[in-house]
Amino acid sequence: MNLTELNRIATAMVASGKGILAADESSGTIKKRFDAIGVESTEANRRDYREMLFRSKEAMSQYISGVILFDETIWQDAKDGTPLIRLIEESGAIPGIKVDEGTQALPMCPGELVTVGLDKLAERLKKYYERGARFAKWRAVIDIGSGIPSMTAISVNAHALARYAALCQAAQIVPIVEPEVLMDGDHDIDRCLEVTQRVLNKTFQELRVQRVALEGMVLKPNMAVAGKKSAKQASVEEVAEKTVRMLKACVPAAVPGIAFLSGGQSDEEATAHLNAMHKLGPLPWGLTFSYGRALQAAPQKAWSGKAENVAAGQRAFSHRARMNGLAAKGEWTNSLEKKAA
Ligand code: 13P
């Protein structure tokens, strides 16, 4: 393992003013997104949609440091025969790959999930590296509800995350370690903070036990936010202050960067929260976005599966990428949103 090189990639993934495009929706998830815009989820449509994103010159060259791909996409070619992964490399962004194989019910723990995909992972990583992937992603899912999460769910998911991360580093691939605490419930921000803190602490404990080099990874956490169904929503300032406090308490400064998931926040909330955190700086690690929905909802709507809308889709994507790029430096303002709209 070449840790200097892993650290160089991890640092580039969280370069100032840039963040990660999570375009790694599984077949089931992209179908849901396409259903919402009335587009059939065929292989060709998925290719056309992602080709549109990766050919968005302004976004890709200025605001996107890396792209997380789904297995299908990393082997797909653009319409003119260029591998999609080459489009990403040519834009200057780093290609990455989602390597977990989704979740399964966790035995003895009703309502809880464990992420699977460790079997044969070493072999798969080797193929992905040869294809050009320089980082990977594994997402663990922790739900908050009555009596959950259990310590069992937190432990097994942290263990799997660390197993995955160690295998990645051995394959010269930077692991994005993503323990996502869902924002689906009716809990308040303090409950989210308390659970996320437990999850992060257990995750870093496992990473150490399994000898993962913190200098060669990126953390992808949720922010501390109230559940979507909570009557008590927190202000932008409260989310920023509590999230930064939580991360400072849990994430060693050896970690080069933290890149948030959006998790169901609205586009502008996700941007405003990241921006507000940078107002609290200086921070011990790079802090940026690794958004799926909060970067793609607008371009998906603008595109709606029509070739004549590709330019509009690219404009919508570039706009969100630019807003988040500014937020990643604390330079975003609400009026920039209004001006563009
Ligand atoms: P969202 O930003 O839509 O939560 O997706 C990010 C991601 O990669 C979740 O695994």
Short mmCIF file of C-alpha atoms and ligand atoms in Angstrom, two decimals:
data_model
loop_
_atom_site.label_atom_id
_atom_site.label_comp_id
_atom_site.label_asym_id
_atom_site.label_seq_id
_atom_site.Cartn_x
_atom_site.Cartn_y
_atom_site.Cartn_z
CA MET A 1 0.00 0.00 0.00
CA ASN A 2 1.29 3.46 -0.95
CA LEU A 3 -0.14 5.73 1.75
CA THR A 4 1.32 8.91 0.25
CA GLU A 5 -0.66 8.28 -2.93
CA LEU A 6 -3.85 7.38 -1.02
CA ASN A 7 -3.49 10.61 0.93
CA ARG A 8 -2.94 12.60 -2.27
CA ILE A 9 -6.17 11.22 -3.79
CA ALA A 10 -8.18 11.70 -0.57
CA THR A 11 -6.96 15.30 -0.32
CA ALA A 12 -7.87 15.97 -3.97
CA MET A 13 -11.37 14.59 -3.34
CA VAL A 14 -11.99 17.35 -0.80
CA ALA A 15 -10.05 20.15 -2.56
CA SER A 16 -11.26 23.62 -1.57
CA GLY A 17 -14.39 24.67 -3.48
CA LYS A 18 -14.96 21.22 -4.95
CA GLY A 19 -17.02 18.20 -3.93
CA ILE A 20 -18.18 14.78 -5.02
CA LEU A 21 -21.07 13.88 -7.31
CA ALA A 22 -22.77 10.73 -6.00
CA ALA A 23 -24.12 9.28 -9.26
CA ASP A 24 -24.05 5.71 -7.96
CA GLU A 25 -27.77 5.06 -7.67
CA SER A 26 -28.44 1.33 -7.78
CA SER A 27 -30.83 0.01 -10.45
CA GLY A 28 -33.74 0.22 -8.00
CA THR A 29 -32.96 3.77 -6.87
CA ILE A 30 -32.43 5.22 -10.35
CA LYS A 31 -35.74 3.66 -11.40
CA LYS A 32 -37.43 5.58 -8.57
CA ARG A 33 -35.77 8.83 -9.71
CA PHE A 34 -36.72 8.22 -13.36
CA ASP A 35 -40.30 7.30 -12.41
CA ALA A 36 -40.60 10.74 -10.82
CA ILE A 37 -39.77 12.44 -14.15
CA GLY A 38 -41.66 9.98 -16.34
CA VAL A 39 -38.61 8.35 -17.90
CA GLU A 40 -38.31 4.61 -18.39
CA SER A 41 -35.25 3.15 -16.65
CA THR A 42 -33.57 1.44 -19.61
CA GLU A 43 -29.84 0.93 -19.93
CA ALA A 44 -29.73 3.49 -22.77
CA ASN A 45 -31.64 6.12 -20.77
CA ARG A 46 -29.40 5.64 -17.74
CA ARG A 47 -26.38 6.02 -20.02
CA ASP A 48 -27.77 9.15 -21.72
CA TYR A 49 -28.59 10.75 -18.38
CA ARG A 50 -25.18 10.12 -16.86
CA GLU A 51 -23.40 11.09 -20.05
CA MET A 52 -25.21 14.43 -19.85
CA LEU A 53 -23.85 14.98 -16.33
CA PHE A 54 -20.28 13.91 -17.10
CA ARG A 55 -20.18 16.13 -20.20
CA SER A 56 -21.21 19.22 -18.17
CA LYS A 57 -17.95 21.01 -18.68
CA GLU A 58 -18.35 23.89 -16.23
CA ALA A 59 -19.56 21.71 -13.35
CA MET A 60 -17.13 18.86 -13.88
CA SER A 61 -13.99 20.93 -14.37
CA GLN A 62 -14.59 23.58 -11.71
CA TYR A 63 -16.74 22.18 -8.90
CA ILE A 64 -16.64 18.39 -9.01
CA SER A 65 -13.58 16.63 -7.57
CA GLY A 66 -14.83 13.08 -8.04
CA VAL A 67 -17.78 11.00 -9.21
CA ILE A 68 -19.12 7.85 -7.55
CA LEU A 69 -20.31 5.36 -10.15
CA PHE A 70 -22.55 2.31 -10.00
CA ASP A 71 -21.13 -0.95 -11.38
CA GLU A 72 -23.16 -0.72 -14.61
CA THR A 73 -21.87 2.79 -15.36
CA ILE A 74 -18.17 2.07 -14.90
CA TRP A 75 -18.36 -0.45 -17.78
CA GLN A 76 -20.66 1.66 -20.01
CA ASP A 77 -19.67 3.68 -23.08
CA ALA A 78 -20.98 7.08 -24.13
CA LYS A 79 -23.01 7.26 -27.35
CA ASP A 80 -19.85 7.90 -29.40
CA GLY A 81 -18.11 4.87 -27.88
CA THR A 82 -15.93 6.70 -25.32
CA PRO A 83 -16.05 4.90 -21.97
CA LEU A 84 -18.02 7.07 -19.51
CA ILE A 85 -15.18 6.76 -17.02
CA ARG A 86 -12.85 8.46 -19.55
CA LEU A 87 -15.22 11.46 -19.73
CA ILE A 88 -14.78 11.89 -15.99
CA GLU A 89 -11.00 11.57 -16.15
CA GLU A 90 -10.81 14.00 -19.08
CA SER A 91 -12.74 16.62 -17.09
CA GLY A 92 -10.10 16.41 -14.36
CA ALA A 93 -12.35 14.67 -11.82
CA ILE A 94 -11.50 11.37 -10.11
CA PRO A 95 -13.66 8.30 -10.81
CA GLY A 96 -14.90 6.24 -7.88
CA ILE A 97 -17.12 3.20 -7.47
CA LYS A 98 -19.86 2.07 -5.09
CA VAL A 99 -18.82 -1.41 -3.98
CA ASP A 100 -21.36 -2.38 -1.34
CA GLU A 101 -24.13 -4.68 -2.51
CA GLY A 102 -26.97 -3.06 -0.58
CA THR A 103 -28.56 -4.03 2.70
CA GLN A 104 -30.18 -7.11 4.22
CA ALA A 105 -32.29 -7.55 7.34
CA LEU A 106 -30.09 -7.96 10.40
CA PRO A 107 -31.03 -11.19 12.19
CA MET A 108 -32.42 -10.79 15.74
CA CYS A 109 -32.71 -7.03 15.25
CA PRO A 110 -36.21 -6.24 13.96
CA GLY A 111 -36.30 -3.25 11.61
CA GLU A 112 -32.51 -2.98 11.34
CA LEU A 113 -30.19 -3.54 8.38
CA VAL A 114 -26.65 -4.64 7.68
CA THR A 115 -24.76 -3.75 4.51
CA VAL A 116 -23.40 -6.72 2.55
CA GLY A 117 -20.80 -7.26 -0.17
CA LEU A 118 -17.52 -8.23 1.52
CA ASP A 119 -17.26 -11.66 -0.13
CA LYS A 120 -15.00 -11.45 -3.19
CA LEU A 121 -14.55 -7.71 -2.60
CA ALA A 122 -10.75 -7.97 -2.96
CA GLU A 123 -11.14 -9.42 -6.47
CA ARG A 124 -13.74 -6.83 -7.48
CA LEU A 125 -11.54 -3.96 -6.23
CA LYS A 126 -8.68 -5.19 -8.39
CA LYS A 127 -10.88 -5.01 -11.52
CA TYR A 128 -12.21 -1.59 -10.61
CA TYR A 129 -8.68 -0.26 -10.08
CA GLU A 130 -7.62 -1.57 -13.50
CA ARG A 131 -10.64 0.18 -15.02
CA GLY A 132 -9.55 3.48 -13.39
CA ALA A 133 -11.41 3.78 -10.09
CA ARG A 134 -9.27 5.50 -7.45
CA PHE A 135 -11.78 5.60 -4.62
CA ALA A 136 -14.76 3.55 -3.48
CA LYS A 137 -17.88 3.92 -1.38
CA TRP A 138 -19.65 1.66 1.12
CA ARG A 139 -22.85 2.88 2.78
CA ALA A 140 -24.08 1.57 6.12
CA VAL A 141 -27.62 2.51 7.13
CA ILE A 142 -28.67 3.21 10.70
CA ASP A 143 -32.29 4.05 11.41
CA ILE A 144 -33.59 5.94 14.44
CA GLY A 145 -36.84 4.78 16.00
CA SER A 146 -38.30 3.49 19.20
CA GLY A 147 -35.65 1.22 20.74
CA ILE A 148 -33.34 1.51 17.73
CA PRO A 149 -30.57 1.67 16.75
CA SER A 150 -29.34 -1.30 18.76
CA MET A 151 -25.67 -1.55 19.72
CA THR A 152 -25.69 -4.74 17.61
CA ALA A 153 -26.61 -2.85 14.42
CA ILE A 154 -24.06 -0.14 15.13
CA SER A 155 -21.30 -2.72 15.80
CA VAL A 156 -21.85 -5.01 12.82
CA ASN A 157 -22.13 -2.11 10.41
CA ALA A 158 -19.00 -0.45 11.80
CA HIS A 159 -17.16 -3.76 11.53
CA ALA A 160 -18.17 -4.18 7.88
CA LEU A 161 -17.21 -0.57 7.07
CA ALA A 162 -13.74 -1.13 8.52
CA ARG A 163 -13.32 -4.49 6.73
CA TYR A 164 -14.24 -2.77 3.47
CA ALA A 165 -11.92 0.18 4.15
CA ALA A 166 -8.94 -2.06 4.88
CA LEU A 167 -9.54 -4.07 1.69
CA CYS A 168 -9.75 -0.84 -0.32
CA GLN A 169 -6.47 0.50 1.00
CA ALA A 170 -4.75 -2.82 0.33
CA ALA A 171 -6.00 -2.46 -3.28
CA GLN A 172 -4.67 1.14 -3.48
CA ILE A 173 -8.20 2.59 -3.48
CA VAL A 174 -9.32 5.38 -1.12
CA PRO A 175 -12.35 4.25 0.90
CA ILE A 176 -15.26 6.61 1.45
CA VAL A 177 -16.58 5.42 4.80
CA GLU A 178 -20.30 6.21 4.90
CA PRO A 179 -22.25 5.45 8.06
CA GLU A 180 -25.59 7.09 7.27
CA VAL A 181 -27.96 7.81 10.14
CA LEU A 182 -31.30 8.29 8.38
CA MET A 183 -33.38 11.45 8.77
CA ASP A 184 -36.69 9.63 8.15
CA GLY A 185 -38.10 9.64 11.69
CA ASP A 186 -39.79 12.17 13.96
CA HIS A 187 -36.79 12.56 16.29
CA ASP A 188 -35.28 15.97 17.09
CA ILE A 189 -31.78 17.18 16.23
CA ASP A 190 -30.35 16.22 19.63
CA ARG A 191 -31.39 12.59 19.23
CA CYS A 192 -29.77 12.55 15.76
CA LEU A 193 -26.63 14.07 17.25
CA GLU A 194 -26.47 11.51 20.06
CA VAL A 195 -26.97 8.53 17.72
CA THR A 196 -24.57 9.84 15.07
CA GLN A 197 -21.92 10.39 17.73
CA ARG A 198 -22.24 6.77 18.89
CA VAL A 199 -22.07 5.55 15.30
CA LEU A 200 -19.00 7.64 14.45
CA ASN A 201 -17.18 6.64 17.63
CA LYS A 202 -17.80 2.94 17.01
CA THR A 203 -16.80 3.31 13.34
CA PHE A 204 -13.46 4.95 14.18
CA GLN A 205 -12.83 2.35 16.89
CA GLU A 206 -13.26 -0.41 14.28
CA LEU A 207 -11.14 1.45 11.72
CA ARG A 208 -8.30 1.52 14.24
CA VAL A 209 -8.72 -2.14 15.24
CA GLN A 210 -8.52 -3.13 11.58
CA ARG A 211 -5.48 -0.89 10.96
CA VAL A 212 -7.05 1.43 8.42
CA ALA A 213 -4.81 4.45 7.76
CA LEU A 214 -6.93 7.48 8.59
CA GLU A 215 -4.76 9.63 6.27
CA GLY A 216 -5.98 7.60 3.30
CA MET A 217 -9.78 7.76 3.71
CA VAL A 218 -12.70 10.15 3.41
CA LEU A 219 -15.65 10.14 5.84
CA LYS A 220 -19.16 10.58 4.42
CA PRO A 221 -21.50 11.28 7.32
CA ASN A 222 -24.97 12.72 7.72
CA MET A 223 -25.32 16.13 9.27
CA ALA A 224 -26.96 16.53 12.68
CA VAL A 225 -30.53 17.36 11.64
CA ALA A 226 -34.03 16.75 12.98
CA GLY A 227 -36.01 13.88 11.43
CA LYS A 228 -38.18 14.84 8.47
CA LYS A 229 -41.35 14.12 10.44
CA SER A 230 -40.28 16.10 13.50
CA ALA A 231 -42.40 19.10 14.39
CA LYS A 232 -39.26 20.70 15.84
CA GLN A 233 -37.02 21.53 12.86
CA ALA A 234 -33.62 23.10 13.61
CA SER A 235 -32.36 26.36 12.10
CA VAL A 236 -29.49 26.43 9.60
CA GLU A 237 -27.21 27.87 12.30
CA GLU A 238 -28.13 25.16 14.81
CA VAL A 239 -27.49 22.38 12.26
CA ALA A 240 -24.12 23.89 11.37
CA GLU A 241 -23.03 24.48 14.96
CA LYS A 242 -24.09 21.04 16.26
CA THR A 243 -22.71 19.17 13.24
CA VAL A 244 -19.29 20.83 13.48
CA ARG A 245 -19.15 20.27 17.24
CA MET A 246 -20.06 16.60 16.75
CA LEU A 247 -17.48 16.05 14.01
CA LYS A 248 -14.72 17.79 15.97
CA ALA A 249 -15.44 15.46 18.89
CA CYS A 250 -15.46 12.28 16.79
CA VAL A 251 -13.26 12.65 13.69
CA PRO A 252 -9.47 12.70 14.13
CA ALA A 253 -7.58 15.48 12.33
CA ALA A 254 -5.58 12.80 10.50
CA VAL A 255 -8.63 12.25 8.25
CA PRO A 256 -8.04 14.48 5.19
CA GLY A 257 -11.68 15.16 4.51
CA ILE A 258 -15.35 14.86 5.28
CA ALA A 259 -17.93 14.91 2.46
CA PHE A 260 -21.58 14.98 3.51
CA LEU A 261 -24.47 13.03 2.04
CA SER A 262 -27.64 15.08 1.50
CA GLY A 263 -29.97 12.37 2.81
CA GLY A 264 -33.25 13.92 1.71
CA GLN A 265 -32.57 17.56 2.59
CA SER A 266 -33.84 20.01 -0.01
CA ASP A 267 -31.28 21.32 -2.51
CA GLU A 268 -31.01 24.70 -0.82
CA GLU A 269 -30.95 23.32 2.72
CA ALA A 270 -28.03 21.05 1.85
CA THR A 271 -26.16 24.02 0.37
CA ALA A 272 -27.02 26.44 3.20
CA HIS A 273 -25.96 23.97 5.90
CA LEU A 274 -22.55 23.32 4.34
CA ASN A 275 -22.02 27.04 3.83
CA ALA A 276 -22.90 27.85 7.45
CA MET A 277 -20.39 25.27 8.70
CA HIS A 278 -17.60 27.02 6.83
CA LYS A 279 -18.52 30.27 8.57
CA LEU A 280 -17.51 28.53 11.82
CA GLY A 281 -13.99 27.70 10.59
CA PRO A 282 -11.10 27.07 10.64
CA LEU A 283 -11.77 23.34 10.53
CA PRO A 284 -9.25 20.51 11.03
CA TRP A 285 -10.23 18.62 7.84
CA GLY A 286 -11.53 19.46 4.36
CA LEU A 287 -15.32 19.74 4.57
CA THR A 288 -17.45 19.40 1.46
CA PHE A 289 -20.37 17.70 -0.25
CA SER A 290 -20.88 14.24 -1.72
CA TYR A 291 -24.47 14.78 -2.73
CA GLY A 292 -26.73 12.55 -4.77
CA ARG A 293 -30.22 13.99 -4.66
CA ALA A 294 -29.23 17.56 -3.76
CA LEU A 295 -27.09 17.78 -6.93
CA GLN A 296 -29.29 15.81 -9.28
CA ALA A 297 -32.94 16.59 -8.54
CA ALA A 298 -32.81 19.83 -10.59
CA PRO A 299 -30.99 18.41 -13.65
CA GLN A 300 -33.24 15.36 -13.66
CA LYS A 301 -36.31 17.57 -13.82
CA ALA A 302 -34.83 19.86 -16.48
CA TRP A 303 -33.78 16.90 -18.65
CA SER A 304 -36.89 14.71 -18.27
CA GLY A 305 -35.46 12.18 -20.70
CA LYS A 306 -35.52 14.44 -23.78
CA ALA A 307 -32.47 14.94 -26.01
CA GLU A 308 -33.50 18.54 -26.67
CA ASN A 309 -33.28 19.25 -22.92
CA VAL A 310 -29.65 18.15 -22.47
CA ALA A 311 -28.34 21.74 -22.43
CA ALA A 312 -30.97 22.74 -19.85
CA GLY A 313 -30.10 19.69 -17.72
CA GLN A 314 -26.42 20.61 -17.85
CA ARG A 315 -27.19 24.20 -16.88
CA ALA A 316 -29.23 22.99 -13.89
CA PHE A 317 -26.43 20.64 -12.83
CA SER A 318 -23.76 23.31 -13.23
CA HIS A 319 -25.80 25.72 -11.17
CA ARG A 320 -26.18 23.30 -8.24
CA ALA A 321 -22.54 22.26 -8.49
CA ARG A 322 -21.47 25.91 -8.42
CA MET A 323 -23.73 26.75 -5.45
CA ASN A 324 -22.31 23.82 -3.49
CA GLY A 325 -18.76 24.65 -4.59
CA LEU A 326 -19.24 28.14 -3.15
CA ALA A 327 -20.80 26.69 0.02
CA ALA A 328 -17.73 24.50 0.43
CA LYS A 329 -15.77 27.73 0.88
CA GLY A 330 -18.40 29.58 2.91
CA GLU A 331 -18.97 31.94 -0.03
CA TRP A 332 -22.56 31.05 -0.92
CA THR A 333 -25.43 33.47 -0.39
CA ASN A 334 -29.13 33.03 -0.85
CA SER A 335 -29.21 35.89 -3.34
CA LEU A 336 -26.98 33.91 -5.73
CA GLU A 337 -29.77 31.30 -5.86
CA LYS A 338 -32.37 33.92 -6.60
CA LYS A 339 -30.27 35.61 -9.28
CA ALA A 340 -29.91 32.39 -11.23
CA ALA A 341 -33.59 31.46 -10.89
P1 13P B 1 -27.89 11.63 -1.12
O1 13P B 1 -27.07 12.88 -1.16
O2 13P B 1 -29.05 11.64 -2.09
O3 13P B 1 -28.25 11.23 0.27
O4 13P B 1 -26.98 10.46 -1.70
C1 13P B 1 -25.66 10.42 -1.33
C2 13P B 1 -25.23 9.03 -1.27
O5 13P B 1 -24.30 8.64 -1.92
C3 13P B 1 -25.95 8.11 -0.37
O6 13P B 1 -25.27 6.91 -0.28
#
